[in-house]
Short mmCIF file of C-alpha atoms in Angstrom, two decimals:
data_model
loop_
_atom_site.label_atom_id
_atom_site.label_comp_id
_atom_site.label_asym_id
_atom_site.label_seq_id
_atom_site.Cartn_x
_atom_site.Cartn_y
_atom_site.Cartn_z
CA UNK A 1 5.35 -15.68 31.34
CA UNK A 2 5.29 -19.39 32.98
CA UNK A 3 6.96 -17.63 36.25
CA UNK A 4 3.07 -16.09 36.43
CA UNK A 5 1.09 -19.22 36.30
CA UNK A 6 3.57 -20.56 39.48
CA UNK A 7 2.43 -17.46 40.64
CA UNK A 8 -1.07 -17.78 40.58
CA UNK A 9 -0.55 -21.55 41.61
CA UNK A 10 1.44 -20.79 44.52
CA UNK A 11 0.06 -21.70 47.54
CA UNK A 12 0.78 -19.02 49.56
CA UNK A 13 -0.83 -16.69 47.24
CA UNK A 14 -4.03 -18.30 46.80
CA UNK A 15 -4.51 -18.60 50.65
CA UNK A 16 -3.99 -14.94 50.94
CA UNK A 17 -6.14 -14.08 47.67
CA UNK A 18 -8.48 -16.32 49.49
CA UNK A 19 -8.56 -14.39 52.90
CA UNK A 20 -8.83 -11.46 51.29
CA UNK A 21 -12.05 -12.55 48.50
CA UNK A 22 -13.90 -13.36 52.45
CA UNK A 23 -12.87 -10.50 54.51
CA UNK A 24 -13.94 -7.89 51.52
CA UNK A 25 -17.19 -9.97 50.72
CA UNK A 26 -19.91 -7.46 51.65
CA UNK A 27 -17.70 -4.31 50.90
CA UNK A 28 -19.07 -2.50 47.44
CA UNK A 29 -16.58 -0.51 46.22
CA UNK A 30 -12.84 -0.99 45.59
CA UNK A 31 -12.31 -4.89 45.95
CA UNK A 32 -8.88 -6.29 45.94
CA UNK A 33 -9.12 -9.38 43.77
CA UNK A 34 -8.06 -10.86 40.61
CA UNK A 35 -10.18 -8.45 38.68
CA UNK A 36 -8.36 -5.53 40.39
CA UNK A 37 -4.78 -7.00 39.94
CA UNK A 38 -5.45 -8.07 36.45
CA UNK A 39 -6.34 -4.53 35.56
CA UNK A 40 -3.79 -3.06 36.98
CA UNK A 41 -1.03 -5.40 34.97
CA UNK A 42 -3.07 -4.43 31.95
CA UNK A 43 -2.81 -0.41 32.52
CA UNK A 44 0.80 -0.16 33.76
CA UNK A 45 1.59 -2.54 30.49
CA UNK A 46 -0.02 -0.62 28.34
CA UNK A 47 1.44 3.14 29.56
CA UNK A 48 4.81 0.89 29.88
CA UNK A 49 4.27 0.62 25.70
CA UNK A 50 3.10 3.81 25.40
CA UNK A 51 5.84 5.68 27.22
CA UNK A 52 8.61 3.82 26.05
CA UNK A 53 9.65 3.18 29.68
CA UNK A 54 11.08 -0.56 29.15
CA UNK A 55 10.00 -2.37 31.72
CA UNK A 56 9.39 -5.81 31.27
CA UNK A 57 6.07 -7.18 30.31
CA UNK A 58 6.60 -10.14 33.30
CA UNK A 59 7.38 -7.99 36.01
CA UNK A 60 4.74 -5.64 35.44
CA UNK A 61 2.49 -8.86 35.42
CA UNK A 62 3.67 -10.13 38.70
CA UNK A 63 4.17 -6.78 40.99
CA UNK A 64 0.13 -6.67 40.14
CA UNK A 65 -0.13 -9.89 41.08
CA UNK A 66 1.66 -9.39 44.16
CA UNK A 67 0.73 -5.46 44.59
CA UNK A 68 -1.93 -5.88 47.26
CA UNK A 69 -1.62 -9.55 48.42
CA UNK A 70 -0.16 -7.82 52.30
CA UNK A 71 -3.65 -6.55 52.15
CA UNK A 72 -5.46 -9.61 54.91
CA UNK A 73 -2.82 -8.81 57.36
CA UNK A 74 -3.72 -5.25 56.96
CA UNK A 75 -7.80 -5.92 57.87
CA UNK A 76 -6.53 -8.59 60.33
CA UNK A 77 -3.81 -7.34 62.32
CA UNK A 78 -3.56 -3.41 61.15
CA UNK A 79 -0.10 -3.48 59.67
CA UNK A 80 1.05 -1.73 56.29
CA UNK A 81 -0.29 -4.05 53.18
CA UNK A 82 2.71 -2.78 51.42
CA UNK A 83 4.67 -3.84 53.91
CA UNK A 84 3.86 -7.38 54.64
CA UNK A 85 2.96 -7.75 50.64
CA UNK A 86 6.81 -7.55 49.85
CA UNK A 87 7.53 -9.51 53.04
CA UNK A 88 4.83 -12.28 52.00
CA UNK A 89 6.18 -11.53 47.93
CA UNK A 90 9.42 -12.24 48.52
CA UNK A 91 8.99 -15.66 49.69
CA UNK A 92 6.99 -16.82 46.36
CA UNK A 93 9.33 -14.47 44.09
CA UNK A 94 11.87 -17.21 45.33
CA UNK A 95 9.45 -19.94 45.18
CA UNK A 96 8.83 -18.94 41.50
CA UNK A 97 12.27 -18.61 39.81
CA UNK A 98 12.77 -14.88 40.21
CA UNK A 99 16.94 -13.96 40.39
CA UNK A 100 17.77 -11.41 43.25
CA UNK A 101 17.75 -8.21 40.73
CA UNK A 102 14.21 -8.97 39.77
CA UNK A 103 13.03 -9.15 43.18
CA UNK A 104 14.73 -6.28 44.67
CA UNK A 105 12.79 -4.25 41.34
CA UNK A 106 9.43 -5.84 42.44
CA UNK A 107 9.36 -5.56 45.95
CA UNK A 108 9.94 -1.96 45.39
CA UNK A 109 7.33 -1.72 43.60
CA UNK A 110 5.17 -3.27 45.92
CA UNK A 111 6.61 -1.64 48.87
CA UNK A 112 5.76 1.93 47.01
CA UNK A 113 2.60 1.39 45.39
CA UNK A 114 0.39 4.26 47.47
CA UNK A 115 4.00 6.09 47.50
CA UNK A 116 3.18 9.75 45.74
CA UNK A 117 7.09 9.95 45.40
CA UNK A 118 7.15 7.57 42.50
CA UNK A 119 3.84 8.76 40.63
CA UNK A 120 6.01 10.48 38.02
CA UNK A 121 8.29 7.87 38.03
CA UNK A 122 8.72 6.09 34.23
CA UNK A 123 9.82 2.18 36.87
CA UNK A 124 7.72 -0.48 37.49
CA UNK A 125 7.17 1.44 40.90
CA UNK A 126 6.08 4.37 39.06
CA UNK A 127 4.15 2.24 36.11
CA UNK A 128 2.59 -0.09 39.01
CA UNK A 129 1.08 3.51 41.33
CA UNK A 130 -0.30 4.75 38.21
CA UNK A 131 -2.05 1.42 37.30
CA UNK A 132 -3.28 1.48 40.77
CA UNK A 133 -4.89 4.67 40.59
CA UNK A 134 -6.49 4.62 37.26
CA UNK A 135 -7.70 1.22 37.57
CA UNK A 136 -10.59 2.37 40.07
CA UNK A 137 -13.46 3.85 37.94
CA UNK A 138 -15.15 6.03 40.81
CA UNK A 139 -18.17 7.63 39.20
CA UNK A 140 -19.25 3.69 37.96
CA UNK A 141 -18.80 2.64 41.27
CA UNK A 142 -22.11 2.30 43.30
CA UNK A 143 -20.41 3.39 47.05
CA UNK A 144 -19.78 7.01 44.86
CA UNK A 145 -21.55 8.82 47.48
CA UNK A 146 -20.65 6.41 50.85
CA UNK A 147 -17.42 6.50 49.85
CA UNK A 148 -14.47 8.10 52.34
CA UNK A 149 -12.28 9.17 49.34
CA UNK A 150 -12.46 13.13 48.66
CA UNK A 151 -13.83 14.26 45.33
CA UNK A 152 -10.16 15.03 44.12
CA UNK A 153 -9.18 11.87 44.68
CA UNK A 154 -11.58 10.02 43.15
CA UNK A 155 -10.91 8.87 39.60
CA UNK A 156 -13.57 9.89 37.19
CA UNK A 157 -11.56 9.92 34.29
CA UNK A 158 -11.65 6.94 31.56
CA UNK A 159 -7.95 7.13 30.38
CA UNK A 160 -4.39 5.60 30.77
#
């Protein structure tokens, strides 16, 4: 998994990861850093096992990494995080090694993370929307009440 560390060494990336840690600094409930993008790599990798669905380990690792990265030009300029997250991904996916079949298979996962078409889905898009969901643990969270989400979908369920 060295393509990973480049990842998380990239420039680009950390600037962005950066951004984002300081314009979600006083926001208490569902941050979009490391923590966040580390869990979901760890639930769509485990489900991958699970379900037999034979994606590889390193491209679940980096479509987390990359998931939400769009997500600063969303807050600062109100355009899709999916969006510019492939746009921004696609640049360090070549930065990083990664052969045009492997990024066409990430992007589109990044592109349809918060895409309900692929929640059944047994592809890194699918495996990467279900990690997203199930990585938020609503009734822990302390904005439970503040928060905009409706009760359905909220997750209060500890499970993968």
């Amino acid at each position: 998994m060295e393509r990973i560390d480049k990842i998380s060494d990239h420039p680009l990336w950390k600037w962005h990861m950066a951004q984002l840690k300081e314009a979600e600094k006083d926001r208490i409930f569902c941050k979009h850093g490391i923590e966040h993008l580390l869990d979901v790599a760890r639930i769509a990798y485990i489900e991958n096992l699970e379900q037999n669905c034979g994606v590889s380990k390193e491209w679940i690792y980096t479509a987390a990494l990359l998931h939400d990265i769009g997500r600063f030009l969303q807050y600062s300029k109100g355009i899709s995080h999916e969006e510019a997250g492939a746009e921004l991904a696609e640049e360090i996916l070549k930065d990083c090694g990664f052969k045009q079949e492997e990024k066409k298979e990430i992007l589109l996962a990044i592109t349809a993370h918060r895409n309900t078409e692929t929640r059944q889905d047994k592809s890194l898009a699918g495996l990467i929307y279900r990690a997203d969901k199930q990585s938020r643990m609503c009734k822990f969270c302390p904005a439970f009440f503040e928060c905009n989400w409706s009760a359905e979908k909220k997750n209060n369920k500890i499970e993968i």
